[in-house]
Amino acid sequence: MKTKAWWGALAAALVLGALPAPAALAALAAEPAGWTDTTTGRRIVRVDDSPGNYGLYFNYNPFTPQGDLMIYLTAEGVRVADTRTWQTRSVLKGSVDRLLFAGPKSRNAYYTLRDKAVEEGGPFSVWSVDIDSGKTRKIADLPGGRVMAINADETLLAGVWETAPPPAHIAAQGKRDPVTGSPHYAGTGPDGKPLSFAAAKGKWMAERLAARVPMEMYSVAIATGERKSIHRATDWLNHLKFSPTDPTLLMFCHEGPWHEVDRIWTIRIDGTQLTKIHTRTMAGEIAGHEFWGRDGKTVWYDLQSPRGGVTWLTGRNLSTGEQWRYEVARDQASYHFMQSPDGQMFSGDGGNAGKWISLLKPVQREKPVPGLITPGRLESIRVADLGKHDYTLEPNQHFTPDGKWLVFRSNLEGRPAIYAVELSGVRH
């Protein structure tokens, strides 16, 4: 006997004009567990807690263009979750190196395969899989590094690779745990005692930056697999992200300790118009965790002036030059922020000073004046209690395209799992 959720999935597919194969519908998992958060009063659903579950990084899109499905990874391969019922099904079985993102135009998921004998950072191939049919297609064989971005019209991928290997002791750090998906960092201090996770990561990042490893940023044509060089440097290139509306505009960062780098940059895919987005005006000032606003013209980022001092969620419109700075209270500080689909709210995934998944409403303190930064503050609406979460695992929250849920990853129950918290009733 078919469940109500099964018929709901079928009806949704018919409305969207993208009917999954009968086998896919039959493979829908049982309805996931759900409960009401006793602190916030909001409904939470545990989407998947199977071994090796891995949700995408906060600025990688996991949703189909129609918003009906979310892709994620498990030890068994690629799966999707229905964003209405949170039932899940398998799309692709097998060992996947990295699940990248969902296509902005097609119902494809992009992923990479790497031979188990090849070290992380070495040669790999990039593929796509049709989420409904399961049909796969090889796009290209690549010399190394990582693919990180897909452009707005789904014609290009972009990635980086190290054209010469880093020192062995640096290459050995930062690798992702295959079970938890968290990176590993370890080291000892001047006193010979083991460093904390954060201190070991900071030490490694400083050493990696100082190594001045030569790198190349490249594009890959999805239709043909042709690879072209965009930019070469001995700066540490990372965090590539295309504008969601401009298919030729790419944002990236100079990685490393934030107080030592000019971090946020944009560039055109032909290598022209290399532009620094934020210029430091105070010693020790740091900026990072950059992401595109929904308009595809505004770059948002976390700014501290100086590091450990006043924290701002800062935006800069690249077309008009307008800038905003919303002060972030200590208990609002987050590993990552993200903008809601309608552009009216932000989300934060919290930190040790405030363990919450939150909605953050921007409030301007002054009337905007041309040529000046508009100051403001953030009002918090807490939606999920992460009091038991260990932040060595980043929650990496995502708004569903309809704005009705925030999806995040947490170990709040003692093991990594993917969750969704309902946002109904929130007023802008």
Coordinates of C-alpha atoms in Angstrom, one line a residue:
M1 CA 0.0 0.0 0.0
K2 CA 1.4 3.4 -1.0
T3 CA 1.9 6.0 1.8
K4 CA 0.6 9.5 1.7
A5 CA 4.2 10.7 1.3
W6 CA 4.7 8.4 -1.7
W7 CA 1.7 9.9 -3.5
G8 CA 2.9 13.4 -2.5
A9 CA 6.3 12.8 -4.1
L10 CA 4.6 11.5 -7.3
A11 CA 2.2 14.5 -7.4
A12 CA 5.1 17.0 -6.9
A13 CA 7.1 15.3 -9.7
L14 CA 4.1 15.6 -12.1
V15 CA 3.6 19.3 -11.3
L16 CA 7.3 20.0 -11.9
G17 CA 7.3 18.1 -15.1
A18 CA 10.2 15.9 -14.0
L19 CA 8.8 12.5 -13.1
P20 CA 11.4 10.2 -11.4
A21 CA 11.7 6.7 -12.7
P22 CA 9.4 4.2 -11.0
A23 CA 12.4 2.4 -9.4
A24 CA 13.4 5.7 -7.8
L25 CA 10.0 6.3 -6.3
A26 CA 9.9 2.7 -5.0
A27 CA 13.3 3.3 -3.4
L28 CA 12.1 6.2 -1.2
A29 CA 13.2 5.6 2.4
A30 CA 10.7 5.7 5.3
E31 CA 9.6 9.0 6.7
P32 CA 12.5 10.5 8.8
A33 CA 12.3 11.1 12.5
G34 CA 11.1 14.5 13.6
W35 CA 10.5 16.4 16.9
T36 CA 9.9 19.8 18.3
D37 CA 13.0 21.6 19.7
T38 CA 12.1 22.2 23.3
T39 CA 14.1 25.5 23.4
T40 CA 13.0 27.2 20.2
G41 CA 9.6 25.4 19.7
R42 CA 10.4 24.7 16.0
R43 CA 10.1 21.4 14.2
I44 CA 13.3 19.5 13.4
V45 CA 13.7 16.6 11.1
R46 CA 16.6 14.2 11.1
V47 CA 17.1 13.7 7.3
D48 CA 19.9 11.2 7.4
D49 CA 22.4 9.9 10.0
S50 CA 23.8 7.0 8.0
P51 CA 27.6 6.5 8.3
G52 CA 29.6 8.8 6.1
N53 CA 26.7 11.3 5.5
Y54 CA 28.1 14.6 4.2
G55 CA 26.2 17.8 3.4
L56 CA 27.7 20.4 1.1
Y57 CA 29.8 23.3 2.1
F58 CA 27.7 26.4 3.0
N59 CA 28.2 28.2 -0.4
Y60 CA 27.8 25.1 -2.7
N61 CA 24.3 24.7 -4.0
P62 CA 22.6 21.3 -3.0
F63 CA 19.2 22.0 -4.6
T64 CA 17.7 21.3 -8.0
P65 CA 16.5 24.3 -9.9
Q66 CA 12.9 23.4 -9.1
G67 CA 13.8 23.2 -5.4
D68 CA 12.2 19.8 -4.9
L69 CA 15.3 17.8 -4.1
M70 CA 18.5 18.2 -2.1
I71 CA 21.6 16.2 -2.9
Y72 CA 24.0 14.9 -0.3
L73 CA 26.6 12.2 0.1
T74 CA 26.9 9.0 2.1
A75 CA 29.4 6.1 2.3
E76 CA 27.2 4.3 -0.2
G77 CA 27.1 7.1 -2.8
V78 CA 24.9 10.1 -3.8
R79 CA 21.4 10.4 -2.4
V80 CA 18.6 13.0 -2.6
A81 CA 16.1 14.2 -0.1
D82 CA 12.6 15.5 -1.0
T83 CA 12.4 19.0 0.5
R84 CA 8.7 18.6 1.1
T85 CA 8.7 15.2 3.0
W86 CA 12.4 14.8 3.7
Q87 CA 12.2 11.2 2.5
T88 CA 15.4 10.1 0.7
R89 CA 16.5 7.8 -2.1
S90 CA 19.7 6.7 -3.7
V91 CA 20.8 8.3 -7.0
L92 CA 24.2 6.8 -7.5
K93 CA 25.8 3.9 -5.7
G94 CA 29.5 3.7 -5.4
S95 CA 32.6 5.4 -3.9
V96 CA 32.5 9.1 -4.7
D97 CA 35.6 11.3 -4.1
R98 CA 33.6 14.5 -3.7
L99 CA 30.0 15.5 -4.2
L100 CA 30.3 19.1 -5.7
F101 CA 26.9 20.8 -6.3
A102 CA 23.6 20.5 -8.1
G103 CA 23.3 22.2 -11.5
P104 CA 21.7 25.6 -11.6
K105 CA 19.8 24.8 -14.8
S106 CA 19.7 21.0 -15.1
R107 CA 18.6 18.2 -12.8
N108 CA 22.2 17.0 -12.6
A109 CA 24.5 16.5 -9.7
Y110 CA 28.2 17.0 -10.2
Y111 CA 30.9 14.9 -8.5
T112 CA 34.5 13.7 -8.8
L113 CA 36.1 10.3 -8.8
R114 CA 39.7 9.6 -7.8
D115 CA 41.6 6.4 -7.8
K116 CA 42.1 5.2 -4.2
A117 CA 45.9 4.9 -4.9
V118 CA 46.0 8.6 -5.7
E119 CA 46.7 11.1 -2.9
E120 CA 44.2 13.9 -2.3
G121 CA 45.2 16.7 -4.6
G122 CA 46.2 14.4 -7.4
P123 CA 44.6 13.6 -10.8
F124 CA 40.8 13.0 -10.8
S125 CA 37.9 13.0 -13.1
V126 CA 34.7 15.1 -12.9
W127 CA 31.3 13.6 -13.7
S128 CA 27.6 14.5 -13.7
V129 CA 24.6 12.2 -12.8
D130 CA 21.0 12.9 -13.8
I131 CA 19.1 12.9 -10.5
D132 CA 16.0 11.4 -11.9
S133 CA 17.3 8.7 -14.3
G134 CA 20.7 7.9 -12.6
K135 CA 22.5 8.3 -16.0
T136 CA 26.1 9.4 -15.6
R137 CA 28.4 11.3 -17.9
K138 CA 32.2 11.9 -17.7
I139 CA 33.0 15.6 -18.3
A140 CA 36.8 15.7 -18.0
D141 CA 40.0 14.2 -16.6
L142 CA 41.9 16.8 -14.6
P143 CA 45.5 17.0 -13.4
G144 CA 44.8 17.7 -9.8
G145 CA 43.4 19.9 -7.1
R146 CA 39.6 20.5 -6.8
V147 CA 36.7 21.7 -8.8
M148 CA 34.9 24.2 -6.7
A149 CA 32.3 26.2 -8.8
I150 CA 29.8 26.0 -11.5
N151 CA 28.6 29.1 -13.4
A152 CA 25.1 30.5 -13.6
D153 CA 24.2 29.2 -17.1
E154 CA 25.8 25.8 -16.3
T155 CA 28.4 25.9 -19.1
L156 CA 31.6 26.1 -17.0
L157 CA 33.2 24.6 -14.0
A158 CA 36.1 26.2 -12.2
G159 CA 38.8 24.8 -10.0
V160 CA 42.4 25.2 -8.7
W161 CA 45.4 22.9 -8.5
E162 CA 49.0 23.1 -7.2
T163 CA 51.3 22.9 -10.2
A164 CA 54.1 21.9 -7.9
P165 CA 53.6 19.8 -4.8
P166 CA 53.7 21.4 -1.3
P167 CA 56.2 20.1 1.3
A168 CA 55.2 16.7 2.5
H169 CA 54.5 17.7 6.1
I170 CA 52.1 20.4 4.8
A171 CA 50.4 18.0 2.3
A172 CA 49.7 15.5 5.1
Q173 CA 47.5 17.9 7.1
G174 CA 44.0 19.0 6.6
K175 CA 42.7 15.9 4.9
R176 CA 39.0 15.0 5.3
D177 CA 38.0 12.2 7.5
P178 CA 36.1 9.7 5.3
V179 CA 33.5 9.0 8.0
T180 CA 32.8 12.4 9.5
G181 CA 33.8 14.6 6.6
S182 CA 35.8 16.8 9.0
P183 CA 39.4 17.8 8.3
H184 CA 42.1 16.6 10.6
Y185 CA 44.8 18.9 12.0
A186 CA 47.4 18.0 14.7
G187 CA 50.7 19.4 15.9
T188 CA 52.7 20.3 19.0
G189 CA 53.5 23.7 20.4
P190 CA 56.9 25.1 21.5
D191 CA 56.5 23.3 24.9
G192 CA 56.1 20.0 23.1
K193 CA 52.5 19.5 24.1
P194 CA 49.7 18.7 21.6
L195 CA 47.9 21.7 20.1
S196 CA 44.2 22.0 20.1
F197 CA 42.3 21.5 16.9
A198 CA 42.0 25.3 16.2
A199 CA 45.7 26.0 17.1
A200 CA 46.9 23.1 15.0
K201 CA 44.8 24.3 12.1
G202 CA 46.2 27.9 12.5
K203 CA 49.8 26.6 12.6
W204 CA 49.3 24.5 9.5
M205 CA 47.6 27.4 7.5
A206 CA 50.5 29.7 8.3
E207 CA 53.0 27.1 7.1
R208 CA 51.0 26.4 3.9
L209 CA 50.8 30.2 3.1
A210 CA 54.5 30.7 3.7
A211 CA 55.4 27.7 1.4
R212 CA 54.3 29.9 -1.7
V213 CA 53.2 26.8 -3.6
P214 CA 52.6 27.7 -7.3
M215 CA 48.9 27.3 -8.3
E216 CA 46.6 27.7 -11.3
M217 CA 43.0 28.6 -11.4
Y218 CA 41.2 27.0 -14.4
S219 CA 37.9 26.6 -16.1
V220 CA 36.4 23.4 -17.6
A221 CA 33.7 23.5 -20.4
I222 CA 30.9 21.2 -19.3
A223 CA 30.0 20.3 -22.9
T224 CA 33.4 19.4 -24.2
G225 CA 35.7 19.0 -21.2
E226 CA 38.1 21.7 -22.5
R227 CA 40.3 23.2 -19.7
K228 CA 41.6 26.8 -19.8
S229 CA 43.9 28.6 -17.5
I230 CA 42.3 31.7 -15.7
H231 CA 45.0 32.8 -13.3
R232 CA 48.4 31.7 -11.9
A233 CA 49.9 32.7 -8.6
T234 CA 52.0 31.6 -5.7
D235 CA 49.3 33.0 -3.5
W236 CA 47.1 30.2 -2.0
L237 CA 44.0 30.2 -4.2
N238 CA 40.8 28.8 -2.7
H239 CA 37.0 29.2 -2.3
L240 CA 36.0 29.7 -5.9
K241 CA 32.4 30.8 -6.4
F242 CA 30.7 32.1 -9.5
S243 CA 28.1 34.8 -9.3
P244 CA 24.6 33.3 -9.3
T245 CA 23.6 35.7 -12.0
D246 CA 26.7 36.6 -14.0
P247 CA 28.2 33.5 -15.7
T248 CA 31.6 35.2 -16.4
L249 CA 32.3 36.6 -12.9
L250 CA 34.2 34.5 -10.4
M251 CA 35.0 35.2 -6.8
F252 CA 37.9 33.6 -5.0
C253 CA 40.1 34.0 -2.0
H254 CA 43.7 34.2 -1.0
E255 CA 43.6 31.5 1.7
G256 CA 45.7 31.6 4.9
P257 CA 45.6 33.3 8.3
W258 CA 43.1 36.1 7.7
H259 CA 45.3 38.8 9.3
E260 CA 48.1 38.0 6.8
V261 CA 46.3 38.0 3.5
D262 CA 44.2 40.3 1.3
R263 CA 41.6 37.6 1.1
I264 CA 38.6 38.4 -1.2
W265 CA 38.9 38.9 -4.9
T266 CA 36.9 38.7 -8.2
I267 CA 38.1 37.9 -11.7
R268 CA 36.6 37.4 -15.1
I269 CA 36.9 33.9 -16.6
D270 CA 39.3 35.2 -19.3
G271 CA 41.7 36.3 -16.5
T272 CA 40.9 40.0 -16.8
Q273 CA 39.5 42.5 -14.2
L274 CA 41.3 41.0 -11.2
T275 CA 39.8 43.1 -8.3
K276 CA 40.4 43.1 -4.6
I277 CA 37.0 43.4 -2.7
H278 CA 38.1 44.5 0.7
T279 CA 41.2 46.7 1.6
R280 CA 42.4 46.5 5.2
T281 CA 42.2 49.9 7.0
M282 CA 43.3 48.7 10.5
A283 CA 46.2 46.6 11.7
G284 CA 45.0 43.1 12.5
E285 CA 41.7 43.6 10.6
I286 CA 40.4 40.3 9.1
A287 CA 37.7 39.5 6.5
G288 CA 36.6 36.1 5.2
H289 CA 33.9 33.4 4.7
E290 CA 32.7 35.4 1.7
F291 CA 29.6 34.5 -0.2
W292 CA 27.5 36.0 -3.0
G293 CA 24.2 37.7 -2.2
R294 CA 21.1 36.4 -4.1
D295 CA 21.3 39.3 -6.5
G296 CA 24.7 38.0 -7.8
K297 CA 26.1 41.6 -7.5
T298 CA 26.7 41.9 -3.7
V299 CA 29.6 40.1 -1.9
W300 CA 29.0 39.5 1.8
Y301 CA 31.6 38.6 4.3
D302 CA 32.6 38.4 7.9
L303 CA 34.7 41.4 9.0
Q304 CA 36.5 41.9 12.3
S305 CA 38.2 45.2 13.1
P306 CA 40.6 44.1 14.5
R307 CA 40.5 40.3 14.8
G308 CA 38.7 39.4 18.0
G309 CA 37.3 42.9 18.2
V310 CA 34.0 44.3 16.7
T311 CA 32.5 41.9 14.2
W312 CA 30.4 42.9 11.2
L313 CA 28.4 41.1 8.5
T314 CA 29.6 43.3 5.6
G315 CA 28.2 43.6 2.1
R316 CA 29.5 45.4 -0.9
N317 CA 27.5 45.9 -4.2
L318 CA 30.0 45.6 -7.0
S319 CA 27.7 47.5 -9.4
T320 CA 26.7 50.5 -7.3
G321 CA 29.5 50.6 -4.7
E322 CA 27.0 50.6 -1.9
Q323 CA 28.3 49.1 1.4
W324 CA 26.5 47.8 4.5
R325 CA 27.9 46.8 7.9
Y326 CA 25.7 45.0 10.4
E327 CA 27.2 44.6 13.8
V328 CA 27.3 40.9 15.0
A329 CA 26.8 40.5 18.7
R330 CA 29.0 37.9 20.5
D331 CA 26.3 35.3 20.7
Q332 CA 25.5 35.8 17.0
A333 CA 29.0 35.0 15.8
S334 CA 28.9 32.2 13.3
Y335 CA 31.2 30.0 11.3
H336 CA 29.1 30.9 8.3
F337 CA 26.4 33.3 7.3
M338 CA 24.0 32.9 4.3
Q339 CA 21.3 35.1 2.8
S340 CA 17.7 33.9 2.5
P341 CA 16.2 33.3 -1.0
D342 CA 14.2 36.6 -0.8
G343 CA 17.3 38.5 0.3
Q344 CA 15.5 39.8 3.4
M345 CA 17.2 37.7 6.1
F346 CA 20.5 35.9 6.9
S347 CA 21.2 32.7 8.7
G348 CA 24.0 31.9 11.1
D349 CA 25.3 28.5 12.2
G350 CA 26.7 29.8 15.6
G351 CA 29.9 29.0 17.4
N352 CA 31.1 28.3 20.9
A353 CA 29.9 31.7 22.2
G354 CA 26.3 31.0 21.0
K355 CA 25.5 27.4 19.9
W356 CA 22.4 28.1 17.7
I357 CA 21.1 27.9 14.2
S358 CA 19.6 31.3 13.9
L359 CA 17.8 33.6 11.5
L360 CA 19.3 37.1 11.6
K361 CA 17.2 40.1 10.6
P362 CA 19.3 43.2 9.4
V363 CA 18.2 46.5 10.9
Q364 CA 19.8 49.7 9.6
R365 CA 20.8 52.3 12.3
E366 CA 21.1 55.2 9.9
K367 CA 19.5 56.4 6.7
P368 CA 21.8 55.4 3.7
V369 CA 24.0 58.3 2.5
P370 CA 25.7 58.0 -1.0
G371 CA 29.4 57.2 -0.7
L372 CA 29.2 56.2 2.9
I373 CA 28.9 52.8 4.6
T374 CA 25.4 52.1 6.0
P375 CA 25.7 50.8 9.6
G376 CA 23.2 48.4 11.2
R377 CA 22.7 45.6 13.6
L378 CA 21.2 42.1 13.5
E379 CA 18.2 40.8 15.4
S380 CA 18.3 37.1 16.2
I381 CA 15.6 34.5 15.9
R382 CA 16.9 31.2 17.2
V383 CA 15.5 28.2 15.4
A384 CA 17.6 25.2 16.6
D385 CA 19.5 24.6 19.8
L386 CA 23.0 23.3 19.1
G387 CA 24.1 23.3 22.8
K388 CA 25.5 19.7 22.4
H389 CA 27.2 20.4 19.1
D390 CA 31.0 20.1 18.7
Y391 CA 32.1 22.8 16.3
T392 CA 35.0 20.8 14.9
L393 CA 32.2 19.8 12.6
E394 CA 30.9 22.9 10.7
P395 CA 27.0 23.0 10.4
N396 CA 27.1 24.6 6.9
Q397 CA 23.5 25.6 6.9
H398 CA 21.4 26.1 3.7
F399 CA 18.1 27.7 3.1
T400 CA 15.8 25.6 1.0
P401 CA 14.8 27.5 -2.2
D402 CA 11.3 28.2 -0.9
G403 CA 12.7 29.6 2.3
K404 CA 10.7 27.3 4.5
W405 CA 13.6 25.2 6.0
L406 CA 17.2 25.6 7.1
V407 CA 19.2 22.4 6.5
F408 CA 22.4 21.8 8.5
R409 CA 24.7 19.1 9.7
S410 CA 25.4 18.4 13.4
N411 CA 26.7 15.9 15.9
L412 CA 24.3 17.1 18.5
E413 CA 23.1 13.5 19.1
G414 CA 26.6 12.2 19.3
R415 CA 27.1 11.3 15.6
P416 CA 27.1 13.4 12.4
A417 CA 23.7 13.7 10.8
I418 CA 21.9 16.0 8.4
Y419 CA 18.9 17.9 9.9
A420 CA 16.3 20.4 8.6
V421 CA 14.5 22.9 10.9
E422 CA 11.2 24.4 9.8
L423 CA 11.0 28.2 9.6
S424 CA 7.2 28.7 9.3
G425 CA 5.8 31.7 11.0
V426 CA 8.9 33.9 10.7
R427 CA 8.1 37.5 9.8
H428 CA 10.5 39.8 8.0

